[in-house]
Short mmCIF file of C-alpha atoms in Angstrom, two decimals:
data_model
loop_
_atom_site.label_atom_id
_atom_site.label_comp_id
_atom_site.label_asym_id
_atom_site.label_seq_id
_atom_site.Cartn_x
_atom_site.Cartn_y
_atom_site.Cartn_z
CA MET A 64 121.65 102.61 102.14
CA ASN A 65 123.07 99.39 103.68
CA CYS A 66 121.29 99.06 107.17
CA ASP A 67 123.46 96.02 107.94
CA MET A 68 123.12 94.70 111.63
CA THR A 69 125.78 91.93 111.66
CA ASN A 70 128.05 94.12 113.92
CA HIS A 71 125.13 95.34 116.00
CA PHE A 72 125.51 98.29 118.22
CA THR A 73 122.70 100.19 119.86
CA GLU A 74 123.82 103.51 118.52
CA ASN A 75 123.61 102.31 114.90
CA THR A 76 121.88 104.88 112.78
CA TRP A 77 121.22 105.52 109.14
CA HIS A 78 120.04 108.87 108.03
CA LEU A 79 119.43 110.59 104.61
CA ALA A 80 118.20 114.09 103.87
CA ILE A 81 117.61 115.48 100.55
CA GLU A 82 116.31 119.13 100.56
CA LYS A 83 115.85 121.78 97.87
CA SER A 84 117.55 119.89 95.01
CA ASN A 85 116.75 119.29 91.28
CA PHE A 86 116.94 115.85 89.59
CA ASN A 87 116.12 116.57 85.92
CA LEU A 88 116.73 114.67 82.64
CA LEU A 89 117.95 111.20 84.08
CA ASP A 90 117.96 107.81 82.47
CA LEU A 91 118.31 105.35 85.46
CA THR A 92 118.37 101.61 85.83
CA ASP A 93 118.66 101.49 89.65
CA GLY A 94 116.53 104.64 90.84
CA ILE A 95 117.89 107.18 93.11
CA ILE A 96 117.58 105.51 96.76
CA MET A 97 118.05 101.83 97.53
CA ILE A 98 117.57 100.58 101.10
CA ASN A 99 118.64 97.14 102.14
CA SER A 100 119.74 95.11 105.18
CA ASP A 101 121.43 91.88 105.99
CA GLU A 102 118.57 91.22 108.46
CA TYR A 103 121.04 89.54 110.81
CA LEU A 104 118.74 90.67 113.64
CA LYS A 105 115.06 90.57 113.09
CA GLU A 106 114.36 93.91 114.50
CA VAL A 107 112.62 96.97 113.29
CA LEU A 108 114.96 99.58 111.78
CA ASN A 109 113.85 102.34 114.16
CA ASN A 110 117.20 104.19 113.56
CA LEU A 111 116.51 104.53 109.90
CA THR A 112 115.18 107.83 108.60
CA VAL A 113 115.04 109.21 105.02
CA SER A 114 113.67 112.72 104.58
CA ILE A 115 112.94 114.30 101.16
CA THR A 116 111.76 117.78 101.36
CA ASN A 117 111.32 120.42 98.60
CA PRO A 118 113.22 118.75 95.73
CA ASN A 119 112.05 118.62 92.03
CA PHE A 120 112.19 115.39 90.09
CA SER A 121 111.34 115.68 86.52
CA LYS A 122 111.84 114.12 82.85
CA ILE A 123 113.25 110.85 84.50
CA SER A 124 113.16 107.35 82.69
CA LEU A 125 113.64 104.37 85.05
CA THR A 126 114.45 101.53 82.63
CA GLY A 127 115.35 98.83 85.15
CA ALA A 128 113.38 97.00 87.92
CA ASN A 129 113.59 99.70 90.58
CA SER A 130 111.52 102.68 91.42
CA LEU A 131 112.90 106.16 92.41
CA ILE A 132 113.00 104.70 95.84
CA THR A 133 113.20 100.86 96.31
CA VAL A 134 113.42 98.89 99.60
CA THR A 135 114.50 95.35 99.78
CA THR A 136 114.18 94.67 103.48
CA SER A 137 111.07 93.55 105.49
CA LEU A 138 112.45 95.42 108.49
CA ILE A 139 111.59 98.79 107.11
CA GLY A 140 109.30 100.74 109.61
CA ASN A 141 109.33 102.35 113.07
CA ASP A 142 107.65 101.38 116.39
CA HIS A 143 107.00 105.04 117.38
CA PRO A 144 103.52 106.08 116.14
CA GLU A 145 104.55 109.52 114.69
CA ASN A 146 107.93 108.47 113.18
CA PHE A 147 107.83 107.19 109.71
CA SER A 148 110.93 105.59 108.07
CA ILE A 149 110.69 107.42 104.76
CA VAL A 150 108.99 111.09 104.75
CA ILE A 151 108.45 112.74 101.36
CA ARG A 152 107.08 116.25 101.65
CA ASN A 153 106.48 119.15 99.35
CA CYS A 154 108.10 117.59 96.31
CA LEU A 155 107.43 117.95 92.63
CA PHE A 156 107.34 114.62 90.62
CA SER A 157 106.69 115.18 86.97
CA GLU A 158 107.14 113.35 83.55
CA ILE A 159 108.47 110.15 85.18
CA ASN A 160 108.26 106.86 83.44
CA ALA A 161 109.04 103.45 84.92
CA ALA A 162 109.49 100.37 82.79
CA GLU A 163 109.34 97.46 85.26
CA ALA A 164 108.50 98.91 88.78
CA SER A 165 106.05 101.60 90.13
CA ALA A 166 107.47 104.95 89.39
CA ILE A 167 108.05 106.65 92.95
CA TYR A 168 108.09 103.70 95.70
CA SER A 169 108.47 99.99 95.66
CA SER A 170 109.25 97.74 98.56
CA VAL A 171 109.19 94.01 99.69
CA GLU A 172 106.29 93.51 102.28
CA SER A 173 107.17 95.11 105.56
CA LEU A 174 106.66 93.38 109.09
CA TYR A 175 106.26 96.75 110.69
CA GLN A 176 104.19 99.99 110.83
CA ASN A 177 105.01 103.57 109.87
CA VAL A 178 106.78 102.98 106.71
CA LEU A 179 105.96 105.70 104.33
CA LEU A 180 104.61 109.11 104.57
CA LEU A 181 103.75 111.17 101.40
CA ASP A 182 102.44 114.62 102.37
CA SER A 183 101.86 117.81 100.32
CA ASN A 184 103.34 116.54 97.07
CA ASP A 185 102.68 117.25 93.36
CA PHE A 186 102.81 114.12 91.19
CA ARG A 187 102.23 114.91 87.38
CA ASN A 188 102.36 112.85 84.29
CA ILE A 189 103.79 109.69 85.75
CA SER A 190 103.47 106.23 84.16
CA SER A 191 104.44 102.66 85.13
CA SER A 192 104.37 99.40 83.05
CA SER A 193 105.16 97.21 86.14
CA SER A 194 103.58 93.72 85.85
CA LEU A 195 102.66 94.07 89.43
CA GLY A 196 100.73 97.33 88.94
CA GLY A 197 100.84 100.52 90.93
CA GLY A 198 101.60 103.80 89.10
CA ILE A 199 103.10 105.62 92.07
CA LEU A 200 103.73 102.86 94.68
CA ASN A 201 103.73 99.22 95.46
CA PRO A 202 104.60 98.19 99.13
CA SER A 203 104.49 94.36 98.35
CA THR A 204 106.55 93.52 95.35
CA THR A 205 107.58 90.44 97.34
CA MET A 206 105.20 88.96 99.74
CA LEU A 207 106.05 87.69 103.21
CA SER A 208 105.35 83.96 104.11
CA PRO A 209 102.34 83.60 106.34
CA MET A 210 102.97 84.92 109.81
CA SER A 211 101.45 86.84 112.73
CA ALA A 212 102.82 90.31 112.80
CA GLU A 213 103.01 91.96 116.25
CA ARG A 214 101.09 95.27 115.42
CA SER A 215 98.10 97.02 116.83
CA ASN A 216 95.14 97.16 114.39
CA ASP A 217 95.05 100.94 114.37
CA ALA A 218 98.73 101.37 113.32
CA THR A 219 99.32 103.21 110.09
CA THR A 220 101.76 101.61 107.59
CA ILE A 221 101.34 104.14 104.68
CA LYS A 222 99.98 107.61 105.01
CA ILE A 223 99.15 109.84 101.95
CA THR A 224 97.88 113.28 102.75
CA ASN A 225 97.46 116.62 101.10
CA ASN A 226 98.81 115.56 97.55
CA THR A 227 97.90 116.45 93.92
CA LEU A 228 98.12 113.64 91.54
CA LEU A 229 97.50 114.42 87.78
CA GLY A 230 97.89 112.40 84.72
CA ILE A 231 98.89 108.96 86.27
CA GLU A 232 98.97 105.82 84.41
CA SER A 233 99.59 102.06 85.33
CA SER A 234 99.38 99.42 82.67
CA GLU A 235 98.59 96.54 84.96
CA GLY A 236 96.07 97.67 87.70
CA GLY A 237 96.15 100.02 90.57
CA GLY A 238 96.41 103.46 88.89
CA VAL A 239 98.19 104.80 91.92
CA ILE A 240 98.63 101.86 94.51
CA SER A 241 99.01 98.15 94.05
CA TRP A 242 99.19 95.98 97.28
CA ARG A 243 98.99 92.11 97.91
CA SER A 244 99.52 89.94 100.88
CA MET A 245 98.89 86.32 102.17
CA ASN A 246 98.36 87.37 105.72
CA ASN A 247 100.03 90.55 106.95
CA LEU A 248 98.44 93.56 108.50
CA ILE A 249 98.70 96.75 106.65
CA ALA A 250 96.81 100.24 107.00
CA PHE A 251 96.60 102.88 104.45
CA LEU A 252 95.56 106.33 105.48
CA ILE A 253 94.63 108.36 102.38
CA ILE A 254 93.23 111.71 103.26
CA ASN A 255 92.64 115.12 101.66
CA ASN A 256 94.05 114.26 98.22
CA SER A 257 93.12 115.30 94.70
CA PHE A 258 93.31 112.67 92.05
CA GLU A 259 92.72 113.63 88.37
CA SER A 260 93.17 111.95 85.08
CA VAL A 261 94.27 108.59 86.63
CA SER A 262 93.94 105.54 84.43
CA THR A 263 94.85 101.84 84.24
CA ARG A 264 94.17 99.14 81.51
CA GLY A 265 93.70 96.79 84.45
CA ASN A 266 91.61 96.82 87.73
CA GLY A 267 91.36 99.64 90.41
CA GLY A 268 91.48 103.16 89.13
CA ILE A 269 93.35 104.15 92.22
CA LEU A 270 93.99 101.08 94.38
CA LEU A 271 94.23 97.33 93.55
CA ALA A 272 94.27 95.42 96.72
CA ASN A 273 94.67 91.56 96.71
CA TYR A 274 94.43 90.11 100.30
CA THR A 275 94.50 86.21 99.79
CA ILE A 276 94.77 84.52 103.20
CA ASP A 277 96.92 81.48 103.17
CA ALA A 278 95.60 78.30 104.75
CA GLU A 279 98.90 78.04 106.75
CA ALA A 280 98.60 81.49 108.47
CA SER A 281 98.82 81.08 112.17
CA SER A 282 96.40 84.05 112.82
CA MET A 283 94.22 86.49 110.94
CA GLN A 284 95.42 90.01 110.24
CA TYR A 285 93.19 93.04 109.47
CA ALA A 286 93.94 95.17 106.39
CA VAL A 287 92.71 98.68 106.80
CA PHE A 288 92.00 101.16 104.00
CA ASN A 289 90.85 104.66 104.98
CA PHE A 290 89.77 107.08 102.06
CA THR A 291 88.58 110.35 103.53
CA ASN A 292 87.87 113.82 102.08
CA ASN A 293 89.58 113.05 98.63
CA SER A 294 88.53 114.33 95.29
CA PHE A 295 88.41 112.06 92.30
CA LYS A 296 87.95 113.33 88.60
CA ALA A 297 88.40 111.51 85.21
CA ILE A 298 89.39 108.15 86.71
CA SER A 299 89.33 105.03 84.42
CA ALA A 300 89.72 101.22 84.90
CA GLN A 301 88.53 97.89 83.71
CA ASN A 302 86.90 96.90 86.97
CA GLY A 303 86.71 99.03 90.07
CA GLY A 304 86.52 102.65 88.99
CA LEU A 305 88.44 103.61 92.13
CA ILE A 306 89.11 100.52 94.25
CA GLN A 307 89.32 96.81 93.33
CA PHE A 308 89.44 94.32 96.13
CA ILE A 309 90.28 90.68 95.82
CA SER A 310 89.77 88.65 98.88
CA LYS A 311 88.13 85.48 100.05
CA SER A 312 87.91 86.86 103.63
CA PRO A 313 86.10 90.22 103.31
CA GLU A 314 85.71 90.15 107.21
CA LEU A 315 89.33 90.90 107.39
CA ILE A 316 89.07 94.08 105.50
CA GLU A 317 88.20 97.32 107.28
CA PHE A 318 87.15 99.77 104.51
CA ILE A 319 86.48 103.55 105.47
CA PHE A 320 85.22 105.72 102.70
CA GLU A 321 84.00 109.21 103.87
CA ALA A 322 83.38 112.58 102.51
CA ASN A 323 84.92 112.01 99.09
CA LYS A 324 83.89 113.50 95.95
CA GLY A 325 83.83 111.83 92.50
CA GLU A 326 83.26 113.01 88.83
CA ASP A 327 83.82 111.27 85.52
CA ILE A 328 84.88 107.84 86.83
CA THR A 329 84.60 105.28 83.82
CA VAL A 330 84.75 101.41 84.01
CA SER A 331 84.54 99.18 81.01
CA GLN A 332 83.11 96.12 83.11
CA ASN A 333 82.15 95.99 86.74
CA GLY A 334 82.08 98.33 89.93
CA GLY A 335 81.81 101.98 89.15
CA ILE A 336 83.34 103.10 92.43
CA ILE A 337 84.43 99.89 94.24
CA ASN A 338 84.45 96.33 92.99
CA LEU A 339 84.27 93.15 95.06
CA PRO A 340 84.79 89.75 93.42
CA ASP A 341 81.66 87.44 92.83
CA TYR A 342 82.74 84.94 95.62
CA ILE A 343 82.58 87.71 98.30
#
């Protein structure tokens, strides 16, 4: 999807809907969906919508540097609180192996909110060997330069609700999610999900978050992580059984961890549930 804005008209729209489809036995180098823009105008892509509802994706090998869905523009997002650019709902993802990227979703860091909604999906037997980590998703494959993003602190960037994740593996940290930034607000809302048999040889059985504030940043932006009413079973990592934070400015991390259940969580070094570096 080329969301180019060189010839800008207010009615420009980009819509894609995939419903009740099957994608099986595929060997792909470029994934299934690629979203880019010439970024001629530095404006949020409010008129972009991708809706994926009720399809099955199974036995897929991703041999290139892309995920099933890859975004290469920092303009992805939406200004309207209830509208997400990408909505993935009621899908089955099974037996997917990614060689150089997160298996389902990867993106350059976005300037905006309401990027991705994952709701009521079933993820089974998925692995990623990406050097950046993140078995399922990585929303920061390329970081933005230090800047002050115009966003409210309660805006949700990525929302993950009512999903089942079973048999997920990441070789380089962040069994499910890997995220990094130098100074850009993000908010993860992770509610009512079931995580079972998730593993990484690196840090962060579920989440690896690296928030390293750049000295040239013009202002400080908060990173928000809300884990509520999730279940975790048979999760393993080197450090941070569920969550690994890396940050020299912990005051800029808002962390909510409520009504979650954990069982059989294993680490080989530090932080049975959450690990914070020694210098915090």
